[in-house]
Amino acid sequence: PPAFFLCIPMYAEYMGIHKNKAGDEEVHAKMYFGYSKQLSCLRTVCSHISNLITGVEKGFEYKLRLIYAHFPINATVTNGGKTLEVKNFLGQKVVRVVQMLEGVTIAKSESVKDELLIAGADIANTSRSAALVHQSCLVKKKDIRKFLDGIYVTAHGIRGDV
């Protein structure tokens, strides 16, 4: 069976979902006499399969922007795109280091100033890495309506379509 076929969550068989490979181009997942909650689990497994195939063929991409009012945020990509260092957030001297998850790379955009591109084949790791970057620059103990500085996700989707 193909490699992605083995990555389908193990609860699929526990829920009574039968999966089989039908030819080289199709994967069938079916359930007999399922109730609504069980059918929703079937749709979830089908979405996992679809995201696995899309991730391998095209990949996923998140675009993030560095937003600041006074102190310019300095982001440096190190370790071959595996690590992001954020400096001068709100004028602080603390260097925030964010490690990308497995299979995810980060790069600075060549065309747009203060934009980061996070790309990967696994949608879960790609989105979690974007969330880790966003959470590393949250404003604490201040009015967040006034202090809007941070790193925000501006677009996400399939690589090339974003």
PDB file of C-alpha atoms in Angstrom:
ATOM      1  CA  PRO A   1       0.000   0.000   0.000  1.00  0.00           C
ATOM      2  CA  PRO A   2       1.100   3.634  -0.493  1.00  0.00           C
ATOM      3  CA  ALA A   3       2.905   5.367   2.367  1.00  0.00           C
ATOM      4  CA  PHE A   4       0.068   7.783   3.143  1.00  0.00           C
ATOM      5  CA  PHE A   5      -2.286   4.819   3.425  1.00  0.00           C
ATOM      6  CA  LEU A   6      -0.442   3.706   6.559  1.00  0.00           C
ATOM      7  CA  CYS A   7      -0.634   7.193   8.127  1.00  0.00           C
ATOM      8  CA  ILE A   8      -4.422   7.182   8.399  1.00  0.00           C
ATOM      9  CA  PRO A   9      -5.373   7.521  12.068  1.00  0.00           C
ATOM     10  CA  MET A  10      -5.644   4.245  13.892  1.00  0.00           C
ATOM     11  CA  TYR A  11      -9.094   5.089  15.225  1.00  0.00           C
ATOM     12  CA  ALA A  12     -10.446   4.592  11.707  1.00  0.00           C
ATOM     13  CA  GLU A  13     -10.478   0.825  12.080  1.00  0.00           C
ATOM     14  CA  TYR A  14     -11.747   1.103  15.637  1.00  0.00           C
ATOM     15  CA  MET A  15     -14.733   3.091  14.334  1.00  0.00           C
ATOM     16  CA  GLY A  16     -15.514   0.387  11.793  1.00  0.00           C
ATOM     17  CA  ILE A  17     -14.214   2.245   8.750  1.00  0.00           C
ATOM     18  CA  HIS A  18     -12.954  -0.129   6.090  1.00  0.00           C
ATOM     19  CA  LYS A  19     -10.265   1.292   3.842  1.00  0.00           C
ATOM     20  CA  ASN A  20      -8.868  -0.319   0.750  1.00  0.00           C
ATOM     21  CA  LYS A  21      -6.888   0.670  -2.278  1.00  0.00           C
ATOM     22  CA  ALA A  22      -8.842   0.502  -5.526  1.00  0.00           C
ATOM     23  CA  GLY A  23      -6.332   0.744  -8.340  1.00  0.00           C
ATOM     24  CA  ASP A  24      -3.458   3.194  -8.476  1.00  0.00           C
ATOM     25  CA  GLU A  25      -5.534   6.367  -8.345  1.00  0.00           C
ATOM     26  CA  GLU A  26      -8.264   5.701  -5.777  1.00  0.00           C
ATOM     27  CA  VAL A  27      -8.620   4.980  -2.087  1.00  0.00           C
ATOM     28  CA  HIS A  28     -12.008   3.880  -0.754  1.00  0.00           C
ATOM     29  CA  ALA A  29     -13.170   4.367   2.836  1.00  0.00           C
ATOM     30  CA  LYS A  30     -16.597   3.004   3.643  1.00  0.00           C
ATOM     31  CA  MET A  31     -18.811   2.229   6.569  1.00  0.00           C
ATOM     32  CA  TYR A  32     -21.920   0.117   6.719  1.00  0.00           C
ATOM     33  CA  PHE A  33     -24.988   1.103   8.754  1.00  0.00           C
ATOM     34  CA  GLY A  34     -23.293   4.083  10.387  1.00  0.00           C
ATOM     35  CA  TYR A  35     -24.960   6.648  12.611  1.00  0.00           C
ATOM     36  CA  SER A  36     -24.400  10.389  12.212  1.00  0.00           C
ATOM     37  CA  LYS A  37     -21.441  10.592  14.625  1.00  0.00           C
ATOM     38  CA  GLN A  38     -19.798   7.611  12.964  1.00  0.00           C
ATOM     39  CA  LEU A  39     -20.361   9.120   9.528  1.00  0.00           C
ATOM     40  CA  SER A  40     -18.748  12.353  10.699  1.00  0.00           C
ATOM     41  CA  CYS A  41     -15.700  10.281  11.719  1.00  0.00           C
ATOM     42  CA  LEU A  42     -15.706   8.789   8.225  1.00  0.00           C
ATOM     43  CA  ARG A  43     -15.694  12.272   6.701  1.00  0.00           C
ATOM     44  CA  THR A  44     -12.817  13.223   9.029  1.00  0.00           C
ATOM     45  CA  VAL A  45     -10.766  10.245   7.851  1.00  0.00           C
ATOM     46  CA  CYS A  46     -11.516  11.176   4.234  1.00  0.00           C
ATOM     47  CA  SER A  47     -10.347  14.742   4.935  1.00  0.00           C
ATOM     48  CA  HIS A  48      -7.131  13.389   6.476  1.00  0.00           C
ATOM     49  CA  ILE A  49      -6.513  11.301   3.362  1.00  0.00           C
ATOM     50  CA  SER A  50      -7.227  14.265   1.097  1.00  0.00           C
ATOM     51  CA  ASN A  51      -4.878  16.536   3.079  1.00  0.00           C
ATOM     52  CA  LEU A  52      -2.132  13.894   3.009  1.00  0.00           C
ATOM     53  CA  ILE A  53      -2.364  13.612  -0.776  1.00  0.00           C
ATOM     54  CA  THR A  54      -2.512  17.398  -1.279  1.00  0.00           C
ATOM     55  CA  GLY A  55       0.446  17.913   1.051  1.00  0.00           C
ATOM     56  CA  VAL A  56       2.622  15.419  -0.805  1.00  0.00           C
ATOM     57  CA  GLU A  57       1.661  16.667  -4.274  1.00  0.00           C
ATOM     58  CA  LYS A  58       1.597  20.442  -3.710  1.00  0.00           C
ATOM     59  CA  GLY A  59       2.357  21.316  -0.095  1.00  0.00           C
ATOM     60  CA  PHE A  60       0.872  23.883   2.274  1.00  0.00           C
ATOM     61  CA  GLU A  61       1.992  27.455   2.889  1.00  0.00           C
ATOM     62  CA  TYR A  62       1.306  30.122   5.503  1.00  0.00           C
ATOM     63  CA  LYS A  63       2.157  33.796   5.041  1.00  0.00           C
ATOM     64  CA  LEU A  64       2.834  35.878   8.138  1.00  0.00           C
ATOM     65  CA  ARG A  65       3.451  39.622   8.447  1.00  0.00           C
ATOM     66  CA  LEU A  66       5.498  41.454  11.068  1.00  0.00           C
ATOM     67  CA  ILE A  67       3.291  44.274  12.362  1.00  0.00           C
ATOM     68  CA  TYR A  68       4.784  47.029  14.526  1.00  0.00           C
ATOM     69  CA  ALA A  69       4.005  50.635  15.394  1.00  0.00           C
ATOM     70  CA  HIS A  70       7.271  52.029  16.757  1.00  0.00           C
ATOM     71  CA  PHE A  71       9.976  49.444  17.399  1.00  0.00           C
ATOM     72  CA  PRO A  72      10.745  47.500  14.202  1.00  0.00           C
ATOM     73  CA  ILE A  73      10.627  43.743  14.766  1.00  0.00           C
ATOM     74  CA  ASN A  74      13.762  42.008  13.521  1.00  0.00           C
ATOM     75  CA  ALA A  75      13.198  38.401  12.393  1.00  0.00           C
ATOM     76  CA  THR A  76      16.147  36.241  11.396  1.00  0.00           C
ATOM     77  CA  VAL A  77      15.863  32.805   9.811  1.00  0.00           C
ATOM     78  CA  THR A  78      18.662  30.496  10.951  1.00  0.00           C
ATOM     79  CA  ASN A  79      19.601  26.832  10.873  1.00  0.00           C
ATOM     80  CA  GLY A  80      18.637  26.387   7.215  1.00  0.00           C
ATOM     81  CA  GLY A  81      15.033  27.492   7.682  1.00  0.00           C
ATOM     82  CA  LYS A  82      14.410  25.407  10.803  1.00  0.00           C
ATOM     83  CA  THR A  83      14.657  28.220  13.384  1.00  0.00           C
ATOM     84  CA  LEU A  84      13.304  31.766  13.644  1.00  0.00           C
ATOM     85  CA  GLU A  85      14.823  34.374  15.953  1.00  0.00           C
ATOM     86  CA  VAL A  86      12.660  37.381  16.795  1.00  0.00           C
ATOM     87  CA  LYS A  87      14.431  40.443  18.217  1.00  0.00           C
ATOM     88  CA  ASN A  88      13.358  43.954  19.298  1.00  0.00           C
ATOM     89  CA  PHE A  89       9.696  43.061  19.870  1.00  0.00           C
ATOM     90  CA  LEU A  90       8.227  46.120  21.657  1.00  0.00           C
ATOM     91  CA  GLY A  91      11.820  47.278  22.213  1.00  0.00           C
ATOM     92  CA  GLN A  92      12.608  44.313  24.454  1.00  0.00           C
ATOM     93  CA  LYS A  93      16.108  42.884  24.561  1.00  0.00           C
ATOM     94  CA  VAL A  94      14.823  39.301  24.806  1.00  0.00           C
ATOM     95  CA  VAL A  95      15.562  37.102  21.784  1.00  0.00           C
ATOM     96  CA  ARG A  96      12.632  34.793  21.073  1.00  0.00           C
ATOM     97  CA  VAL A  97      13.638  31.539  19.380  1.00  0.00           C
ATOM     98  CA  VAL A  98      10.993  29.461  17.607  1.00  0.00           C
ATOM     99  CA  GLN A  99      11.842  25.972  16.348  1.00  0.00           C
ATOM    100  CA  MET A 100       9.852  24.771  13.345  1.00  0.00           C
ATOM    101  CA  LEU A 101       8.249  21.362  13.623  1.00  0.00           C
ATOM    102  CA  GLU A 102       9.296  18.321  11.597  1.00  0.00           C
ATOM    103  CA  GLY A 103       9.061  18.795   7.830  1.00  0.00           C
ATOM    104  CA  VAL A 104       8.400  22.552   8.023  1.00  0.00           C
ATOM    105  CA  THR A 105      10.674  25.327   6.745  1.00  0.00           C
ATOM    106  CA  ILE A 106      10.491  29.078   7.178  1.00  0.00           C
ATOM    107  CA  ALA A 107      11.870  31.763   4.869  1.00  0.00           C
ATOM    108  CA  LYS A 108      11.682  35.519   4.476  1.00  0.00           C
ATOM    109  CA  SER A 109       9.781  36.774   1.443  1.00  0.00           C
ATOM    110  CA  GLU A 110      11.939  38.256  -1.316  1.00  0.00           C
ATOM    111  CA  SER A 111       9.232  40.503  -2.749  1.00  0.00           C
ATOM    112  CA  VAL A 112       7.361  41.788   0.334  1.00  0.00           C
ATOM    113  CA  LYS A 113       9.016  43.548   3.266  1.00  0.00           C
ATOM    114  CA  ASP A 114       8.393  42.066   6.734  1.00  0.00           C
ATOM    115  CA  GLU A 115       6.765  38.870   5.459  1.00  0.00           C
ATOM    116  CA  LEU A 116       7.551  35.299   6.496  1.00  0.00           C
ATOM    117  CA  LEU A 117       6.676  32.169   4.502  1.00  0.00           C
ATOM    118  CA  ILE A 118       6.120  28.880   6.310  1.00  0.00           C
ATOM    119  CA  ALA A 119       5.881  25.815   4.042  1.00  0.00           C
ATOM    120  CA  GLY A 120       5.509  22.094   4.593  1.00  0.00           C
ATOM    121  CA  ALA A 121       3.814  18.919   3.422  1.00  0.00           C
ATOM    122  CA  ASP A 122       1.928  18.163   6.646  1.00  0.00           C
ATOM    123  CA  ILE A 123      -0.923  20.608   7.268  1.00  0.00           C
ATOM    124  CA  ALA A 124      -0.915  19.948  11.013  1.00  0.00           C
ATOM    125  CA  ASN A 125       2.790  20.692  11.497  1.00  0.00           C
ATOM    126  CA  THR A 126       2.668  23.678   9.138  1.00  0.00           C
ATOM    127  CA  SER A 127      -0.272  25.291  10.914  1.00  0.00           C
ATOM    128  CA  ARG A 128       1.176  24.527  14.358  1.00  0.00           C
ATOM    129  CA  SER A 129       4.486  26.123  13.381  1.00  0.00           C
ATOM    130  CA  ALA A 130       2.635  29.254  12.239  1.00  0.00           C
ATOM    131  CA  ALA A 131       0.765  29.285  15.551  1.00  0.00           C
ATOM    132  CA  LEU A 132       4.022  28.953  17.502  1.00  0.00           C
ATOM    133  CA  VAL A 133       5.489  31.942  15.657  1.00  0.00           C
ATOM    134  CA  HIS A 134       2.330  33.968  16.335  1.00  0.00           C
ATOM    135  CA  GLN A 135       2.247  33.005  20.015  1.00  0.00           C
ATOM    136  CA  SER A 136       5.894  33.895  20.525  1.00  0.00           C
ATOM    137  CA  CYS A 137       5.058  37.589  20.029  1.00  0.00           C
ATOM    138  CA  LEU A 138       1.937  38.129  22.107  1.00  0.00           C
ATOM    139  CA  VAL A 139       1.624  41.369  24.091  1.00  0.00           C
ATOM    140  CA  LYS A 140       1.436  40.725  27.824  1.00  0.00           C
ATOM    141  CA  LYS A 141       0.161  43.038  30.599  1.00  0.00           C
ATOM    142  CA  LYS A 142      -0.892  45.774  28.170  1.00  0.00           C
ATOM    143  CA  ASP A 143      -4.109  46.770  26.446  1.00  0.00           C
ATOM    144  CA  ILE A 144      -4.157  44.586  23.313  1.00  0.00           C
ATOM    145  CA  ARG A 145      -6.565  47.014  21.637  1.00  0.00           C
ATOM    146  CA  LYS A 146      -3.812  49.632  21.692  1.00  0.00           C
ATOM    147  CA  PHE A 147      -0.677  47.492  21.372  1.00  0.00           C
ATOM    148  CA  LEU A 148      -1.293  45.640  18.110  1.00  0.00           C
ATOM    149  CA  ASP A 149       2.333  44.686  17.499  1.00  0.00           C
ATOM    150  CA  GLY A 150       3.064  41.077  16.665  1.00  0.00           C
ATOM    151  CA  ILE A 151       3.361  38.479  13.928  1.00  0.00           C
ATOM    152  CA  TYR A 152       0.029  37.672  12.284  1.00  0.00           C
ATOM    153  CA  VAL A 153      -1.082  35.095   9.708  1.00  0.00           C
ATOM    154  CA  THR A 154      -2.282  36.948   6.608  1.00  0.00           C
ATOM    155  CA  ALA A 155      -2.902  34.035   4.204  1.00  0.00           C
ATOM    156  CA  HIS A 156      -2.778  30.247   4.186  1.00  0.00           C
ATOM    157  CA  GLY A 157      -3.551  27.451   1.807  1.00  0.00           C
ATOM    158  CA  ILE A 158      -2.017  25.262  -0.856  1.00  0.00           C
ATOM    159  CA  ARG A 159       1.464  26.272  -1.957  1.00  0.00           C
ATOM    160  CA  GLY A 160       1.290  28.384  -5.090  1.00  0.00           C
ATOM    161  CA  ASP A 161      -2.384  29.322  -4.591  1.00  0.00           C
ATOM    162  CA  VAL A 162      -1.756  31.655  -1.664  1.00  0.00           C
TER     163      VAL A 162
END
